[in-house]
Coordinates of C-alpha atoms (C1' of nucleotides) in Angstrom, one line a residue:
Chain A
X1 CA 94.8 91.0 83.5
X2 CA 96.0 87.8 81.8
X3 CA 98.3 85.5 83.6
X4 CA 101.0 86.2 81.2
X5 CA 100.8 89.9 81.7
X6 CA 100.3 89.5 85.3
X7 CA 103.4 87.4 85.7
X8 CA 105.6 89.8 83.6
X9 CA 104.3 92.6 85.9
X10 CA 105.2 90.6 89.0
X11 CA 108.7 90.0 87.5
X12 CA 108.9 93.9 86.8
X13 CA 107.7 94.8 90.2
X14 CA 110.6 92.4 91.6
X15 CA 113.0 94.0 89.6
X16 CA 112.0 97.5 90.8
X17 CA 112.0 96.2 94.4
X18 CA 115.5 94.8 94.0
X19 CA 117.0 98.0 92.5
X20 CA 115.4 100.0 95.1
X21 CA 117.1 98.1 97.7
X22 CA 120.5 97.6 95.9
X23 CA 120.7 101.4 95.3
X24 CA 119.5 102.6 98.7
X25 CA 116.0 104.0 97.6
X26 CA 113.9 101.9 99.8
X27 CA 114.6 99.5 102.7
X28 CA 112.3 97.4 104.9
X29 CA 111.8 99.0 108.4
X30 CA 113.7 97.1 111.1
X31 CA 114.9 94.6 108.6
X32 CA 117.7 93.1 110.9
X33 CA 114.7 92.3 113.5
X34 CA 112.7 90.4 110.8
X35 CA 110.8 93.7 109.4
X36 CA 107.8 95.3 110.9
X37 CA 104.7 94.7 108.6
X38 CA 103.8 97.4 106.3
X39 CA 106.5 99.7 107.3
X40 CA 109.3 101.1 105.1
X41 CA 112.4 103.2 105.3
X42 CA 113.8 105.3 102.6
X43 CA 117.3 104.9 101.8
X44 CA 119.9 107.9 100.9
X45 CA 118.4 108.2 97.4
X46 CA 114.9 107.6 98.2
X47 CA 115.1 110.5 100.8
X48 CA 116.3 113.0 98.1
X49 CA 113.4 111.7 95.7
X50 CA 110.9 112.1 98.5
X51 CA 112.3 115.4 99.2
X52 CA 112.3 116.7 95.7
X53 CA 108.7 115.6 95.3
X54 CA 107.5 117.4 98.5
X55 CA 109.5 120.4 97.8
X56 CA 108.2 121.0 94.3
X57 CA 104.6 120.3 95.5
X58 CA 105.3 123.0 98.1
X59 CA 106.7 125.5 95.9
X60 CA 104.1 125.0 93.2
X61 CA 101.0 125.1 95.6
X62 CA 102.1 127.2 98.5
X63 CA 105.1 129.4 97.6
X64 CA 104.2 130.5 94.2
X65 CA 100.6 131.1 95.1
X66 CA 99.1 134.1 97.2
X67 CA 96.0 132.4 97.9
X68 CA 97.3 129.2 99.6
X69 CA 98.9 129.2 103.0
X70 CA 101.1 126.4 104.7
X71 CA 100.2 124.5 107.9
X72 CA 102.2 121.8 109.6
X73 CA 99.9 120.4 112.5
X74 CA 100.6 117.8 115.4
X75 CA 100.2 114.2 114.5
X76 CA 98.8 113.3 117.9
X77 CA 95.2 114.2 117.7
X78 CA 92.6 115.2 120.3
X79 CA 90.0 112.6 120.3
X80 CA 87.2 115.1 120.1
X81 CA 88.5 116.1 116.6
X82 CA 88.3 112.8 115.3
X83 CA 84.6 112.2 116.9
X84 CA 83.3 115.3 115.2
X85 CA 85.1 114.1 111.7
X86 CA 83.3 110.8 112.3
X87 CA 86.5 108.9 112.4
X88 CA 85.8 107.5 116.0
X89 CA 82.4 105.6 116.0
X90 CA 80.7 106.2 112.7
X91 CA 83.0 104.8 110.0
X92 CA 84.3 101.7 112.0
X93 CA 81.9 99.2 110.6
X94 CA 81.5 96.1 112.8
X95 CA 82.3 93.0 110.4
X96 CA 81.4 89.6 110.9
X97 CA 83.1 86.6 109.1
X98 CA 81.3 83.5 107.8
X99 CA 82.7 80.3 109.7
X100 CA 82.2 78.3 106.6
X101 CA 82.9 80.3 103.6
X102 CA 85.1 82.9 105.5
X103 CA 83.4 85.6 103.6
X104 CA 83.3 89.1 105.6
X105 CA 80.2 90.8 105.8
X106 CA 79.2 94.2 107.2
X107 CA 77.3 93.4 110.4
X108 CA 74.7 96.2 109.5
X109 CA 74.1 95.0 106.0
X110 CA 73.0 91.4 107.2
X111 CA 69.4 90.7 106.2
X112 CA 67.7 89.4 109.4
X113 CA 66.8 85.6 108.9
X114 CA 64.1 83.4 110.5
X115 CA 63.9 79.7 110.7
X116 CA 65.1 76.7 112.7
X117 CA 68.8 76.8 114.2
X118 CA 70.3 73.5 114.4
X119 CA 73.0 73.6 117.0
X120 CA 75.9 71.2 117.4
X121 CA 78.6 70.9 119.9
X122 CA 81.3 69.0 117.9
X123 CA 82.0 66.0 115.4
X124 CA 84.0 63.0 115.3
X125 CA 85.4 60.4 113.0
X126 CA 85.0 56.6 114.4
X127 CA 87.6 54.8 112.3
X128 CA 90.4 57.4 112.8
X129 CA 89.6 58.4 116.4
X130 CA 89.5 62.1 115.3
X131 CA 87.2 64.4 117.1
X132 CA 86.8 68.1 117.5
X133 CA 84.7 69.9 120.2
X134 CA 83.3 73.5 119.0
X135 CA 80.0 74.8 119.0
X136 CA 78.5 75.6 115.6
X137 CA 75.1 76.4 114.3
X138 CA 73.2 76.4 110.9
X139 CA 70.1 78.2 110.2
X140 CA 67.5 76.7 108.1
X141 CA 64.7 78.6 106.5
X142 CA 61.1 77.1 106.9
X143 CA 60.6 74.3 104.5
X144 CA 64.3 73.3 104.1
X145 CA 65.5 69.8 104.3
X146 CA 66.8 69.1 107.8
X147 CA 69.7 67.0 106.2
X148 CA 70.9 70.3 104.8
X149 CA 71.8 71.5 108.3
X150 CA 73.8 68.3 109.0
X151 CA 75.6 68.6 105.5
X152 CA 76.7 72.2 106.2
X153 CA 77.8 71.4 109.8
X154 CA 80.0 68.5 108.4
X155 CA 81.5 70.9 105.8
X156 CA 82.2 73.1 108.7
X157 CA 83.8 70.6 110.9
X158 CA 85.9 68.9 108.0
X159 CA 88.0 72.2 108.1
X160 CA 89.6 71.0 111.2
X161 CA 90.4 67.6 110.1
X162 CA 94.1 66.8 110.0
X163 CA 93.6 63.9 107.4
X164 CA 92.2 65.7 104.4
X165 CA 91.7 62.3 102.8
X166 CA 88.5 61.8 105.1
X167 CA 85.3 62.6 103.4
X168 CA 83.0 65.1 105.4
X169 CA 80.2 62.8 104.8
X170 CA 82.1 60.2 107.2
X171 CA 81.9 62.8 110.1
X172 CA 79.5 62.1 113.1
X173 CA 77.9 65.1 114.4
X174 CA 77.6 65.6 118.2
X175 CA 75.0 67.2 120.5
X176 CA 72.3 68.5 118.0
X177 CA 69.7 70.6 119.3
X178 CA 67.3 72.9 117.4
X179 CA 65.8 76.3 118.1
X180 CA 63.2 78.7 116.6
X181 CA 64.9 81.8 115.5
X182 CA 63.4 85.1 114.7
X183 CA 65.0 87.9 112.8
X184 CA 68.6 86.9 113.6
X185 CA 71.7 88.4 112.1
X186 CA 74.1 85.8 113.2
X187 CA 73.9 83.5 110.3
X188 CA 75.1 84.0 106.6
X189 CA 72.1 84.5 104.4
X190 CA 74.2 83.0 101.7
X191 CA 74.7 79.4 103.2
X192 CA 72.8 79.5 106.8
X193 CA 76.3 79.1 108.5
X194 CA 77.1 80.9 111.7
X195 CA 79.0 84.1 111.5
X196 CA 81.4 85.2 114.0
X197 CA 80.6 88.1 116.6
X198 CA 80.6 91.5 115.1
X199 CA 84.0 92.9 115.4
X200 CA 85.2 96.5 115.1
X201 CA 87.7 97.4 112.5
X202 CA 88.8 100.7 113.5
X203 CA 91.9 101.5 111.5
X204 CA 93.2 104.2 113.9
X205 CA 96.3 103.9 116.1
X206 CA 95.0 104.8 119.6
X207 CA 97.4 105.9 122.4
X208 CA 97.3 107.6 126.0
X209 CA 98.6 110.9 126.6
X210 CA 100.9 111.5 129.9
X211 CA 103.1 109.0 131.4
X212 CA 100.7 108.2 134.2
X213 CA 97.7 107.4 131.9
X214 CA 96.5 103.9 131.8
X215 CA 94.6 102.1 129.3
X216 CA 91.2 102.5 131.3
X217 CA 91.4 106.5 131.3
X218 CA 89.2 107.4 128.4
X219 CA 89.9 110.9 128.9
X220 CA 93.7 110.5 128.2
X221 CA 92.9 108.8 124.8
X222 CA 94.5 110.3 121.6
X223 CA 95.0 109.2 118.2
X224 CA 97.8 109.4 115.7
X225 CA 96.0 111.4 112.8
X226 CA 94.4 109.0 110.1
X227 CA 94.6 112.0 107.7
X228 CA 96.2 115.5 107.6
X229 CA 92.9 117.1 106.6
X230 CA 91.4 117.4 110.2
X231 CA 94.1 119.7 111.4
X232 CA 93.4 122.2 108.6
X233 CA 89.8 122.2 109.4
X234 CA 90.4 122.7 113.0
X235 CA 92.9 125.6 112.4
X236 CA 90.6 127.1 109.9
X237 CA 89.7 130.1 112.1
X238 CA 93.1 130.6 113.3
X239 CA 94.7 130.8 109.8
X240 CA 91.9 132.7 108.3
X241 CA 92.1 135.5 110.9
X242 CA 95.8 135.9 111.1
X243 CA 96.1 136.2 107.6
X244 CA 93.8 138.6 105.8
X245 CA 92.5 136.0 103.5
X246 CA 89.4 136.2 101.1
X247 CA 87.5 133.5 99.4
X248 CA 88.5 131.3 97.8
X249 CA 91.6 130.4 99.6
X250 CA 93.5 127.2 100.6
X251 CA 95.6 125.5 103.5
X252 CA 98.1 123.2 102.4
X253 CA 99.9 120.6 104.5
X254 CA 102.4 118.0 103.9
X255 CA 102.9 115.5 106.7
X256 CA 102.3 111.8 108.1
X257 CA 99.4 110.1 108.5
X258 CA 98.7 106.6 110.1
X259 CA 96.3 103.9 109.3
X260 CA 96.3 100.4 110.9
X261 CA 95.5 98.7 107.7
X262 CA 94.4 95.1 108.1
X263 CA 96.4 94.1 105.1
X264 CA 99.2 96.4 103.9
X265 CA 100.1 95.4 100.3
X266 CA 101.9 96.1 97.1
X267 CA 105.3 97.3 98.5
X268 CA 105.1 100.8 99.9
X269 CA 101.7 101.5 98.0
X270 CA 99.8 100.6 101.2
X271 CA 101.5 101.1 104.5
X272 CA 100.6 101.9 107.9
X273 CA 102.5 105.1 108.2
X274 CA 102.5 107.2 105.0
X275 CA 102.8 110.9 103.9
X276 CA 100.1 113.1 102.5
X277 CA 100.1 116.3 100.5
X278 CA 96.8 117.9 100.9
X279 CA 95.2 121.2 100.1
X280 CA 91.8 122.3 101.5
X281 CA 90.6 124.9 99.0
X282 CA 87.8 127.0 100.8
X283 CA 85.1 128.5 98.5
X284 CA 81.8 129.6 98.3
X285 CA 79.3 126.8 97.8
X286 CA 78.2 127.7 94.5
X287 CA 81.7 127.5 93.2
X288 CA 82.7 123.9 94.6
X289 CA 82.0 121.9 91.5
X290 CA 83.8 124.3 89.1
X291 CA 86.7 124.4 91.4
X292 CA 86.8 120.6 91.6
X293 CA 87.1 120.6 87.8
X294 CA 89.9 123.2 87.7
X295 CA 91.9 121.4 90.7
X296 CA 91.6 118.1 88.8
X297 CA 93.4 119.7 85.7
X298 CA 96.0 121.4 87.6
X299 CA 96.8 118.1 89.6
X300 CA 97.1 116.3 86.3
X301 CA 99.4 119.0 85.0
X302 CA 101.4 118.6 88.2
X303 CA 102.0 114.9 87.5
X304 CA 103.2 115.6 84.0
X305 CA 105.6 118.3 85.5
X306 CA 107.2 115.6 87.6
X307 CA 107.5 113.0 84.8
X308 CA 104.3 111.1 85.0
X309 CA 102.7 111.7 81.5
X310 CA 99.0 112.0 81.2
X311 CA 98.4 108.7 79.4
X312 CA 99.8 106.7 82.1
X313 CA 97.3 108.3 84.6
X314 CA 93.6 107.4 84.7
X315 CA 90.8 109.7 85.9
X316 CA 88.1 108.0 87.8
X317 CA 84.8 109.9 88.4
X318 CA 83.7 108.1 91.4
X319 CA 79.9 107.4 90.8
X320 CA 77.3 108.0 93.3
X321 CA 77.2 105.4 96.1
X322 CA 80.8 105.0 96.1
X323 CA 81.8 108.2 97.3
X324 CA 82.0 109.4 101.0
X325 CA 78.5 110.6 101.8
X326 CA 79.3 114.1 102.3
X327 CA 81.0 114.4 98.7
X328 CA 79.1 115.8 95.9
X329 CA 82.0 115.0 93.2
X330 CA 85.1 113.1 93.7
X331 CA 87.9 112.2 91.1
X332 CA 90.5 109.7 91.7
X333 CA 93.6 110.2 90.0
X334 CA 95.0 106.8 89.3
X335 CA 98.4 105.4 87.8
X336 CA 99.1 102.2 86.1
X337 CA 101.4 100.6 88.5
X338 CA 102.7 97.0 87.4
X339 CA 100.4 95.6 90.1
X340 CA 97.4 97.4 88.8
X341 CA 95.9 100.7 88.4
X342 CA 95.8 102.2 91.9
X343 CA 95.0 105.7 93.4
X344 CA 97.5 108.3 93.7
X345 CA 95.1 111.2 94.6
X346 CA 91.6 112.0 95.3
X347 CA 90.1 115.4 94.3
X348 CA 87.0 115.7 96.3
X349 CA 84.3 118.4 97.0
X350 CA 83.5 118.0 100.2
X351 CA 80.8 120.6 100.5
X352 CA 80.6 122.2 104.0
X353 CA 80.5 118.9 105.8
X354 CA 83.8 119.3 107.6
X355 CA 83.5 122.8 109.0
X356 CA 80.0 122.2 110.1
X357 CA 80.8 119.0 112.0
X358 CA 83.5 121.1 113.8
X359 CA 81.3 123.9 114.5
X360 CA 78.7 121.7 115.8
X361 CA 81.1 119.5 118.0
X362 CA 83.2 122.4 119.2
X363 CA 80.3 124.8 119.8
X364 CA 82.6 127.6 118.2
X365 CA 81.6 129.8 115.4
X366 CA 83.6 128.8 112.2
X367 CA 81.8 131.1 109.8
X368 CA 83.6 133.1 107.5
X369 CA 82.7 136.6 106.8
X370 CA 82.9 137.4 103.1
X371 CA 83.8 141.2 102.8
X372 CA 82.7 141.0 99.0
X373 CA 79.0 140.1 99.8
X374 CA 79.0 141.1 103.5
X375 CA 77.8 137.6 104.4
X376 CA 78.8 135.2 107.1
X377 CA 78.9 131.8 105.6
X378 CA 80.4 128.3 106.3
X379 CA 82.7 127.8 103.3
X380 CA 82.8 124.9 101.2
X381 CA 85.9 123.1 100.5
X382 CA 87.5 121.2 97.5
X383 CA 90.3 118.8 98.8
X384 CA 93.2 117.6 96.5
X385 CA 94.6 115.1 98.6
X386 CA 97.8 113.2 97.2
X387 CA 99.7 110.1 98.6
X388 CA 103.3 111.3 98.7
X389 CA 104.8 107.7 99.2
X390 CA 102.5 106.5 96.4
X391 CA 103.7 109.1 94.1
X392 CA 107.5 108.4 94.9
X393 CA 106.4 104.6 94.0
X394 CA 105.0 105.8 90.9
X395 CA 108.1 108.0 90.0
X396 CA 110.2 104.9 90.5
X397 CA 108.1 102.6 88.3
X398 CA 107.8 105.3 85.8
X399 CA 111.6 105.8 85.7
X400 CA 112.3 102.1 85.4
X401 CA 113.6 101.1 82.0
X402 CA 115.8 98.5 80.5
X403 CA 117.4 98.9 77.1
X404 CA 119.7 96.7 75.1
X405 CA 122.8 98.5 73.9
X406 CA 125.8 97.1 72.2
X407 CA 129.0 97.4 73.9
X408 CA 132.4 98.0 72.3
X409 CA 132.9 94.5 71.9
X410 CA 130.0 94.1 69.8
X411 CA 128.2 92.3 72.6
X412 CA 124.6 93.0 73.6
X413 CA 123.9 94.0 77.2
X414 CA 121.2 95.4 79.2
X415 CA 121.4 98.8 80.3
X416 CA 119.2 99.6 83.4
X417 CA 118.2 103.2 83.4
X418 CA 116.1 105.2 85.8
X419 CA 114.5 108.0 83.6
X420 CA 113.6 110.5 86.3
X421 CA 112.8 113.7 85.2
X422 CA 115.8 115.9 86.0
X423 CA 113.6 117.8 88.4
X424 CA 113.0 114.8 90.5
X425 CA 116.2 112.9 90.4
X426 CA 118.0 112.4 93.4
X427 CA 121.4 113.2 91.9
X428 CA 121.5 116.0 89.5
X429 CA 125.0 115.5 88.2
X430 CA 127.9 113.0 88.6
X431 CA 131.2 114.7 88.4
X432 CA 134.3 112.7 87.3
X433 CA 137.9 112.8 86.8
X434 CA 138.5 110.7 83.5
X435 CA 141.6 108.9 85.4
X436 CA 141.9 108.9 89.1
X437 CA 145.7 108.6 89.2
X438 CA 146.3 111.9 87.6
X439 CA 146.1 114.5 90.4
X440 CA 145.4 117.5 87.9
X441 CA 142.3 115.7 86.7
X442 CA 141.1 114.9 90.1
X443 CA 141.8 118.5 91.5
X444 CA 139.9 120.1 88.7
X445 CA 136.9 117.6 89.3
X446 CA 137.0 118.5 92.8
X447 CA 136.8 122.1 92.0
X448 CA 133.8 121.6 89.9
X449 CA 132.1 119.6 92.6
X450 CA 132.6 122.3 95.3
X451 CA 131.2 125.0 92.7
X452 CA 128.1 123.1 92.0
X453 CA 127.3 121.5 95.2
X454 CA 125.5 124.4 96.8
X455 CA 123.1 124.7 94.3
X456 CA 122.1 120.9 93.6
X457 CA 122.8 117.4 94.6
X458 CA 126.3 116.5 93.1
X459 CA 128.1 113.2 93.1
X460 CA 131.6 112.7 92.8
X461 CA 133.2 109.5 91.6
X462 CA 136.8 108.5 90.7
X463 CA 136.5 104.6 90.9
X464 CA 136.6 102.1 88.3
X465 CA 136.4 102.9 84.4
X466 CA 134.4 105.8 83.1
X467 CA 131.9 103.7 81.3
X468 CA 131.1 101.9 84.3
X469 CA 130.8 105.3 86.4
X470 CA 128.1 106.5 83.7
X471 CA 126.2 103.2 84.1
X472 CA 126.3 103.3 87.9
X473 CA 124.5 106.9 87.6
X474 CA 122.2 105.5 84.8
X475 CA 120.9 103.0 87.3
X476 CA 120.0 105.8 89.9
X477 CA 118.6 108.0 87.4
X478 CA 121.3 110.9 87.3
X479 CA 120.5 112.9 84.5
X480 CA 123.7 114.4 83.6
X481 CA 127.6 113.6 84.1
X482 CA 130.5 115.7 83.6
X483 CA 133.9 114.3 83.0
X484 CA 137.3 116.0 83.3
X485 CA 139.8 115.2 80.8
X486 CA 143.1 116.3 79.4
X487 CA 141.4 118.6 77.1
X488 CA 140.1 120.3 80.2
X489 CA 143.6 121.1 81.2
X490 CA 144.5 122.5 78.0
X491 CA 146.6 119.6 76.3
X492 CA 144.9 120.1 72.9
X493 CA 145.1 123.8 73.0
X494 CA 143.2 126.9 74.3
X495 CA 139.9 126.3 72.6
X496 CA 139.2 123.3 74.8
X497 CA 140.7 124.5 77.8
X498 CA 138.4 124.7 80.7
X499 CA 135.5 122.7 79.1
X500 CA 134.4 119.1 80.1
X501 CA 132.4 116.4 78.5
X502 CA 128.8 116.6 79.6
X503 CA 127.1 113.1 79.0
X504 CA 123.2 112.7 78.8
X505 CA 121.7 110.0 80.6
X506 CA 118.8 109.0 78.1
X507 CA 120.7 109.4 75.0
X508 CA 124.2 108.7 76.3
X509 CA 125.2 111.4 74.0
X510 CA 128.1 113.7 74.9
X511 CA 128.8 117.3 74.3
X512 CA 131.6 119.8 75.3
X513 CA 130.6 122.5 77.6
X514 CA 132.6 125.4 79.3
X515 CA 133.1 124.8 83.0
X516 CA 131.8 128.5 83.4
X517 CA 128.4 127.7 81.6
X518 CA 127.8 124.5 83.7
X519 CA 126.0 125.8 86.7
X520 CA 123.3 127.7 84.8
X521 CA 123.1 125.0 82.0
X522 CA 122.2 122.3 85.0
X523 CA 120.1 124.8 86.9
X524 CA 118.1 125.5 83.8
X525 CA 117.1 121.8 83.5
X526 CA 116.3 120.9 87.1
X527 CA 114.4 123.7 88.2
Chain B
rG1 C1' 91.0 88.2 108.2
rC2 C1' 91.0 83.6 104.7
rG3 C1' 93.8 80.4 101.2
rG4 C1' 98.3 79.6 98.5
rG5 C1' 103.7 80.4 97.9
rU6 C1' 108.5 81.9 99.2
rA7 C1' 112.9 82.9 102.8
rU8 C1' 120.9 80.9 101.4
rA9 C1' 126.1 87.3 100.7
rG10 C1' 124.2 94.0 99.0
rC11 C1' 121.6 91.6 94.2
rU12 C1' 120.6 86.8 91.3
rU13 C1' 120.9 82.0 92.0
rA14 C1' 123.5 77.0 93.3
rG15 C1' 124.0 72.9 96.9
rU16 C1' 123.9 69.8 101.1
rG17 C1' 121.4 65.6 107.5
rG18 C1' 128.5 66.2 108.3
rU19 C1' 134.1 72.6 106.3
rA20 C1' 128.0 76.5 102.0
rA21 C1' 129.4 77.4 95.9
rA22 C1' 129.1 81.0 91.7
rG23 C1' 128.2 85.3 89.0
rC24 C1' 127.4 90.4 89.4
rC25 C1' 128.0 94.2 93.0
rC26 C1' 131.3 96.6 96.7
rU27 C1' 136.4 97.8 99.0
rA28 C1' 141.7 98.2 98.5
rG29 C1' 145.9 98.5 95.2
rC30 C1' 148.0 98.2 90.2
rC31 C1' 146.4 99.4 85.1
rU32 C1' 143.6 102.5 82.1
rU33 C1' 142.9 109.1 77.4
rC34 C1' 135.1 108.6 77.5
rC35 C1' 130.1 103.9 78.0
rA36 C1' 129.6 98.1 83.3
rA37 C1' 137.9 96.6 80.1
rG38 C1' 141.9 93.7 82.7
rC39 C1' 145.1 91.9 87.1
rU40 C1' 145.6 91.1 92.3
rA41 C1' 143.7 90.8 97.1
rG42 C1' 139.8 91.4 100.3
rU43 C1' 134.5 92.0 103.1
rU44 C1' 129.8 89.7 103.5
rA45 C1' 124.9 84.8 103.9
rU46 C1' 121.4 80.0 105.4
rG47 C1' 115.0 85.4 108.6
rU48 C1' 113.6 84.1 114.2
rG49 C1' 112.6 80.6 117.9
rG50 C1' 111.6 75.6 119.2
rG51 C1' 111.5 70.1 118.2
rU52 C1' 113.9 65.5 116.1
rU53 C1' 119.2 64.4 115.6
rC54 C1' 125.8 62.5 117.9
rG55 C1' 125.3 66.4 114.4
rA56 C1' 119.9 70.7 111.1
rU57 C1' 121.0 75.6 106.3
rU58 C1' 118.5 70.7 104.8
rC59 C1' 113.3 67.0 108.1
rC60 C1' 109.2 68.8 111.6
rC61 C1' 106.4 72.8 114.4
rA62 C1' 105.6 77.7 115.8
rC63 C1' 106.5 82.8 114.6
rU64 C1' 108.0 86.9 111.5
rA65 C1' 108.4 89.2 107.0
rC66 C1' 107.6 89.4 101.6
rC67 C1' 104.8 87.8 97.0
rC68 C1' 100.1 85.9 94.6
rG69 C1' 94.6 85.3 94.8
rC70 C1' 90.4 86.8 98.0
rU71 C1' 88.5 90.3 101.7
rC72 C1' 89.2 95.4 103.4
rC73 C1' 90.8 100.2 102.2
rA74 C1' 85.9 105.1 106.6

RNA sequence: GCGGGUAUAGCUUAGUGGUAAAGCCCUAGCCUUCCAAGCUAGUUAUGUGGGUUCGAUUCCCACUACCCGCUCCA
């Protein structure tokens, strides 16, 4: 991305963040206490938007399908579940940081080095009287100039100088000793600098169950789930046995997951608490790859249905070596956010890895008896796993639009419109009396509000000029507004009686519609 | 985790070592017969904690949060 484009996108993102706050989509968590890093709250409109997304996903994937069943698993997770899945232990790679370059290296990928280690205890600068006491070492390969060790060490100690005008070359090193070293992974192969001790980066939130449990009691350890998938695998047998299913079939879940991200970024995109919408679609091994393709297509269609067009999505065929080790095929569905192209959903063929692992660790039979082939097997699984909060953010970014319109005085002004698809829009219709000081108009508008509100989210507004009310609704993405005027009351004859103005958000066009037809007109467009 | 930047009202911005300003928004009233009209009145702010100072929103330090670039993302 060029600097100019990147600046423009940062500005766009700032506008989106600002509107989200101003209109009550997204607030910072615990804002009055200074905020909580990586946590966000949805305000009234954000909550509606997110509900609309989740409900549509659930309807399409669970309620309208005979072959997918719902589940709502607990968030607190038995430690053995996550040991079996590999989340405890295996995947928490210890990392080392280079003390000089600050590069972070995976401890298990550092090539062992041999040579001579030069140890120092500190450094000082005679003229200014500055000094630092801190052990540091440099490893030199055989044949390297010993002065290189001094040079590297001076650069290291120079980081602590308060007066940055002092040249590292002027530093006196203290307490030099040397030592022969064989196959050590404590040094950065790039520059010979000492590394920090390997540190675990386990991104799971750990807790202890029971009021009397203390931190030392390993048996009381539980975790907040890092993904919703595991409870589906763990309950696979119960669901299969209580529901007369046959392959292929799926189990779907929407719910919160937690990852203690080192570095939450990009607004709500990477947060520590997030919601997932996942399906584990169980199948015979030979169908896995074909079903992965099928699910990819189905998921892309879903995004189109909620207002994210195909051309704004990227499909990444995750190459060998970058996929999880158990996955034979993974597609990432990515969206072009203002801050970059980022993943919304992964569609992964996970083979029979998960169920096999749980069978192994629990010692319980997790085979499925296939009535058609009279065969017992561990089903394979295709997993479309979507980030709910990420998709909400994508909906907001996709909807945001500014257009220049000419007002009645002939002046150009900017109209901010959230072009949500009517299906996702937090408010479906605004209902206004043309004037608030005419009780007959107010009464009629209130009637319409009462008539529609059992079926959809209706917003009634009588303050300010009618144009302002329209613009307010534009900014929160309300697709339709209806206005009760004097024609509605029959002032210009029976033909217009009991009709209202229906105003369209995107075109700003208006049409006349009978109150009796309103409900079905709107329901047809928001379903 | 590293480096850089930022923090004044709901939003956008101004300003000052000595009473913190404006526009928009919002609320109430009047007015108003379809696209941010007008008039009147009103609410709301220096992120948190220290330090320097007679006095700090302003200077210094720390913390927190957000943004940008790395790193990381099982």
